[in-house]
Short mmCIF file of C-alpha atoms in Angstrom, two decimals:
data_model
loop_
_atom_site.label_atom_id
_atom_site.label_comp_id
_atom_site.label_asym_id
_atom_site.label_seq_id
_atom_site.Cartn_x
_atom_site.Cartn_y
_atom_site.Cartn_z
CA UNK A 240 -15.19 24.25 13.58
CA UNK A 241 -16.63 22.67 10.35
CA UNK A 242 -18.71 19.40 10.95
CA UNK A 243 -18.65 16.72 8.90
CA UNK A 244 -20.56 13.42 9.37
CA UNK A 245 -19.87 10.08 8.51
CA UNK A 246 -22.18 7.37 8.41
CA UNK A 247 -22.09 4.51 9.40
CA UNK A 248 -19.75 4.41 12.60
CA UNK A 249 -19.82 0.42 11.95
CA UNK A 250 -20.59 -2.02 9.49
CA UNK A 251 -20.87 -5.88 9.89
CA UNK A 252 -21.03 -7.58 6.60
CA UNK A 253 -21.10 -11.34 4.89
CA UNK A 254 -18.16 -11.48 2.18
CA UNK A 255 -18.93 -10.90 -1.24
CA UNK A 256 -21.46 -7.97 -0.28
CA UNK A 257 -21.59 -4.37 -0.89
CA UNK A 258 -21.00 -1.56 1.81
CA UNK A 259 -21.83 2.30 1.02
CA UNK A 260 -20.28 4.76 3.19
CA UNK A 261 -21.38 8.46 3.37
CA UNK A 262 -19.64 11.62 4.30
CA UNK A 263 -21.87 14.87 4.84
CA UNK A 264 -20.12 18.25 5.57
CA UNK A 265 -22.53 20.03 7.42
CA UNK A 266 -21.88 23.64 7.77
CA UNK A 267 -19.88 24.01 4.81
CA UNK A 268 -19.73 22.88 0.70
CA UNK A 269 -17.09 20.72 0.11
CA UNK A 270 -15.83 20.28 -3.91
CA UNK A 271 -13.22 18.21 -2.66
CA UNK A 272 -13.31 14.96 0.14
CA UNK A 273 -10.33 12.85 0.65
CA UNK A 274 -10.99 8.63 1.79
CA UNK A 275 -8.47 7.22 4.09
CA UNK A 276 -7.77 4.05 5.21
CA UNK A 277 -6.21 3.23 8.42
CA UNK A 278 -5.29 -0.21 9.43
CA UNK A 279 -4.61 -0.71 13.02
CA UNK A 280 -2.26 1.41 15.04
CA UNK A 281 -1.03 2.55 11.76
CA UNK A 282 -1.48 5.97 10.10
CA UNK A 283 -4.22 7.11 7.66
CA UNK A 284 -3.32 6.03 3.87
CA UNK A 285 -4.68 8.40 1.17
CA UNK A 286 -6.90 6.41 -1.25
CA UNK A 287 -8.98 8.83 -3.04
CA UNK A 288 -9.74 12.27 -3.36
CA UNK A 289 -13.17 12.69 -4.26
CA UNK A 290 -14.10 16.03 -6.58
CA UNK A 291 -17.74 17.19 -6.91
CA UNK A 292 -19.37 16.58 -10.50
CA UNK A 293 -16.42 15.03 -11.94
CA UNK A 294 -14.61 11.42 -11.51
CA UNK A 295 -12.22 10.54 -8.15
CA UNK A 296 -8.75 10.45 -8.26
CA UNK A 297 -7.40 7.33 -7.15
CA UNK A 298 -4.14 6.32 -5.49
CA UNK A 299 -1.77 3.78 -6.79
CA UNK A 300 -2.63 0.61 -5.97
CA UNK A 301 -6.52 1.63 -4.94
CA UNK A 302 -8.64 -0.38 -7.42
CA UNK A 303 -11.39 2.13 -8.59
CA UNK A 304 -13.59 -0.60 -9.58
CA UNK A 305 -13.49 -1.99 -5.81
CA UNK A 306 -13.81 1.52 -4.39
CA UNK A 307 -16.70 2.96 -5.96
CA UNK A 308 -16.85 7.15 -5.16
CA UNK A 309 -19.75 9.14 -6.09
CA UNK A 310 -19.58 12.85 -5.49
CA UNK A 311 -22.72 14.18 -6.62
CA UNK A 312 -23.53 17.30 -4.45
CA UNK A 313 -21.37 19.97 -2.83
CA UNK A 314 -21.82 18.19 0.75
CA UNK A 315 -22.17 14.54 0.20
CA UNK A 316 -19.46 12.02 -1.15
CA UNK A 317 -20.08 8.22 -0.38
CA UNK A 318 -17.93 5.42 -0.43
CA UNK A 319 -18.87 2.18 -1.79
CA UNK A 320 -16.54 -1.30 -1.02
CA UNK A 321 -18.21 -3.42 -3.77
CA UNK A 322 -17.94 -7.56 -2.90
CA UNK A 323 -16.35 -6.67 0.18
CA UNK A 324 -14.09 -9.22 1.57
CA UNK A 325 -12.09 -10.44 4.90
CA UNK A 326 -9.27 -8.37 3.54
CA UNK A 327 -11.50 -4.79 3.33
CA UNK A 328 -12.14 -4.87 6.99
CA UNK A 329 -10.33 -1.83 8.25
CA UNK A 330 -11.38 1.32 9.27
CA UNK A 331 -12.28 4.22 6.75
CA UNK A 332 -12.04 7.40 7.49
CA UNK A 333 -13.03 10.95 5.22
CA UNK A 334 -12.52 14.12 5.56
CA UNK A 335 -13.10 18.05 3.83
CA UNK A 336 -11.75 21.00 3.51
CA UNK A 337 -13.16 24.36 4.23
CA UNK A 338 -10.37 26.45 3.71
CA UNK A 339 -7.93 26.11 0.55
CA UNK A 340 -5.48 28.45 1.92
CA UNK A 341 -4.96 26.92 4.90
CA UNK A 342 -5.82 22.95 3.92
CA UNK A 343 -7.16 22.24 7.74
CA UNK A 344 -8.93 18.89 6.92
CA UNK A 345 -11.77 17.94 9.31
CA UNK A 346 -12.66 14.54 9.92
CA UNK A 347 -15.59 12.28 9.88
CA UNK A 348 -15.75 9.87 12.47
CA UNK A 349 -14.85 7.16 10.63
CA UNK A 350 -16.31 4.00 9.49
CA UNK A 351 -15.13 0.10 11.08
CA UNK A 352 -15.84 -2.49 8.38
CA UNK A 353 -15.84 -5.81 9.28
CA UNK A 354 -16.40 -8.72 6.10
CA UNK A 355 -17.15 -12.18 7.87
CA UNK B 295 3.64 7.59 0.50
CA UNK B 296 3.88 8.70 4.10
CA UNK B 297 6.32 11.70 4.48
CA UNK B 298 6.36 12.20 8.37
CA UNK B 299 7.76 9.87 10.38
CA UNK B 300 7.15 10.81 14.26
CA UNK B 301 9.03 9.49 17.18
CA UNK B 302 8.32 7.97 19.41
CA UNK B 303 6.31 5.69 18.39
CA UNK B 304 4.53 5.51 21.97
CA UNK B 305 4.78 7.81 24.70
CA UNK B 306 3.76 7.24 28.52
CA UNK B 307 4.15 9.87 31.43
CA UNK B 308 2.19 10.69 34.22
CA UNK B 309 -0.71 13.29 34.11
CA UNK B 310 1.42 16.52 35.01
CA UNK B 311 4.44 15.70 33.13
CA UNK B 312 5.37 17.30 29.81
CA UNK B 313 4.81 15.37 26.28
CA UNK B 314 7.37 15.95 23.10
CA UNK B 315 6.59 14.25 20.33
CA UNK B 316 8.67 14.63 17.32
CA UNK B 317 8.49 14.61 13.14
CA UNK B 318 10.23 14.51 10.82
CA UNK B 319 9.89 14.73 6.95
CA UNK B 320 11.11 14.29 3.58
CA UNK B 321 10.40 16.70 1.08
CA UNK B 322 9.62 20.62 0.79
CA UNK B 323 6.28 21.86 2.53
CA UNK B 324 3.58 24.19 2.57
CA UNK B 325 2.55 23.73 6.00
CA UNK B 326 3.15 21.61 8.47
CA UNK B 327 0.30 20.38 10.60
CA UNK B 328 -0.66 18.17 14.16
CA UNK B 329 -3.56 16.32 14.56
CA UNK B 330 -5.11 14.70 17.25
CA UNK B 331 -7.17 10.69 17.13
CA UNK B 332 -9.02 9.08 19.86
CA UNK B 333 -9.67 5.59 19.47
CA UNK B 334 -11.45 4.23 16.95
CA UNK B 335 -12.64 7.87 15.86
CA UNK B 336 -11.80 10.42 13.57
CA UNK B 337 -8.73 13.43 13.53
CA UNK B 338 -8.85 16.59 15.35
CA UNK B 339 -7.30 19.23 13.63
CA UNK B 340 -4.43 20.85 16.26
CA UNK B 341 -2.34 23.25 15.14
CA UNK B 342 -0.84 24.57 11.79
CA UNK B 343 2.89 25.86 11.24
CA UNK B 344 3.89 27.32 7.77
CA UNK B 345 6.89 26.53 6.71
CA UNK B 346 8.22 30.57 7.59
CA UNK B 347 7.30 30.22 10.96
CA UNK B 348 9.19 28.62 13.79
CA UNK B 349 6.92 28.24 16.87
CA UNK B 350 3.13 28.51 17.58
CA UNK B 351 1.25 27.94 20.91
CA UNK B 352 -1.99 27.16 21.65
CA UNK B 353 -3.16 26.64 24.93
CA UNK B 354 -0.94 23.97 26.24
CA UNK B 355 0.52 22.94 22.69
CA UNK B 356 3.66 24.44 21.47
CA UNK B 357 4.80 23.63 17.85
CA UNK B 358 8.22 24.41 16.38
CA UNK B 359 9.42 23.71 12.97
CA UNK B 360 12.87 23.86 11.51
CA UNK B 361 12.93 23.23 7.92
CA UNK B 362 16.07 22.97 7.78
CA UNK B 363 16.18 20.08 9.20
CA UNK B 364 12.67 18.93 8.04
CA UNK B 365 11.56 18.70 11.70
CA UNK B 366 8.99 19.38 13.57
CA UNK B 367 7.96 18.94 17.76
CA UNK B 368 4.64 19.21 19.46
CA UNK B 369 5.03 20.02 23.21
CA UNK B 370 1.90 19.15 25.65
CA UNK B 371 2.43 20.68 28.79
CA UNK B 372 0.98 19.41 32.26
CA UNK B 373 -0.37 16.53 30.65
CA UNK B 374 -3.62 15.53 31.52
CA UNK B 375 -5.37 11.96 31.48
CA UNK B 376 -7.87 13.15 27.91
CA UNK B 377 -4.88 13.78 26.51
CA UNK B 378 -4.24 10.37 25.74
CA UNK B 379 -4.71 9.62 22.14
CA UNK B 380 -2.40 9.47 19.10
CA UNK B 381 -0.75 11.95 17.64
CA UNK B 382 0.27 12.57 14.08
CA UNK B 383 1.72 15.04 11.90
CA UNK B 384 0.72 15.86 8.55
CA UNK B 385 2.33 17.77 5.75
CA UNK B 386 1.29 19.41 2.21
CA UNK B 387 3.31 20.26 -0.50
CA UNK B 388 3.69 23.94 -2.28
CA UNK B 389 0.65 24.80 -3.54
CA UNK B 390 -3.08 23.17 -2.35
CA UNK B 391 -2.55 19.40 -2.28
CA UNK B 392 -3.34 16.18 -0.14
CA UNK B 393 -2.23 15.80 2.61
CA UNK B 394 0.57 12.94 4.17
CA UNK B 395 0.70 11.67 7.55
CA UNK B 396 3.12 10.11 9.41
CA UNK B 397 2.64 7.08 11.40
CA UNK B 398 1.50 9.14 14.47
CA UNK B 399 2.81 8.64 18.05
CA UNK B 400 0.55 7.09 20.91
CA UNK B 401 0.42 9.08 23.81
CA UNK B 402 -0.87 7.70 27.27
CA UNK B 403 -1.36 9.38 30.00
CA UNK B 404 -1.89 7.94 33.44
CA UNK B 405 -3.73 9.58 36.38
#
């Protein structure tokens, strides 16, 4: 199956820093990456979807400005938690699409943020 | 929003035993599919069901759907210990869109 690879698998970080968060799809191009959150034992919540060359659609309630996405190639979309805080630990999660047809997602392996 | 809701919530059997989790959901679909999470890791992609077929296998995973009901069940037969993980179903509307899961079920089995 497709491959793609998120990095890193965890993050320890003082409040009011930044954390970037980067999702490769190895095997395939991806135009389109989605960014989950998942809190836990809960399920994954939809934050962004993250289009190649153009601006990421964001979720209601997501703050864009908080959740900086960059697209800027065909296999790499990152993440960035800007002045991260207690309340953005939680565990992030993206994923790709190879096939539109069928809309199989593969996963990265997701990302634990912790904000001290 | 979260469309699937899956029951239970957890699940524990003994390795051997048979696992049925459920879903259910709210609005049309596209497809309807299971994935698979291990702790602290990313989802496994399952199984897919469109929404004009009724039952799939694979391997030791049986899917049905009834969309008239906006259901859907994922059977694991003869359980096995790696099995444990949670489980969750996710839908898609008509068309290519996101996708919405539900709040998964946690399956443990026990040697």
């Amino acid at each position: 199956g497709a491959v793609v690879s998120q990095h890193p698998s965890r993050v320890i970080c003082k409040s009011g820093t930044s954390v970037k968060i980067e999702c490769r799809s190895l095997d395939f191009q991806a135009t389109t990456m989605f960014w989950y959150r998942q809190f836990p034992k809960q399920s994954l919540m939809l934050m962004a979807t993250s289009n190649e060359g153009s601006k990421a659609t964001y979720e209601q309630g997501v703050e864009k400005d908080k959740f900086l996405i960059n697209h800027a190639s065909l296999t790499l979309s990152t993440l960035t938690v800007t002045s991260a805080h207690p309340e953005d630990s939680s565990f992030y999660i993206c994923s790709s699409g190879r096939d539109l047809a069928k809309n199989i997602q593969y996963f990265g392996a997701g990302t634990r943020l912790s904000v001290l | 929003s979260q469309q699937g809701e899956e029951d239970p919530q957890a699940l524990s059997i003994q390795e051997g035993e048979n696992a049925t989790m459920n879903c259910s959901y709210k609005t049309s679909i596209n497809n309807l599919q299971w994935y698979r999470q291990n702790s602290g890791r990313g989802l496994v992609h399952l199984i897919l069901i469109r929404s004009n077929e009724r039952e799939k296998h694979s391997g030791r995973l049986r899917v049905t759907l009834d969309t008239s009901k906006k259901s859907s069940s994922l059977l694991i037969t003869a359980s096995r210990a790696a099995d444990t993980a949670s489980y969750f179903c996710a839908t898609d509307g008509s068309g290519y869109s996101t996708l919405t899961f539900g709040k998964g079920t946690m399956l443990l089995v026990s040697p």
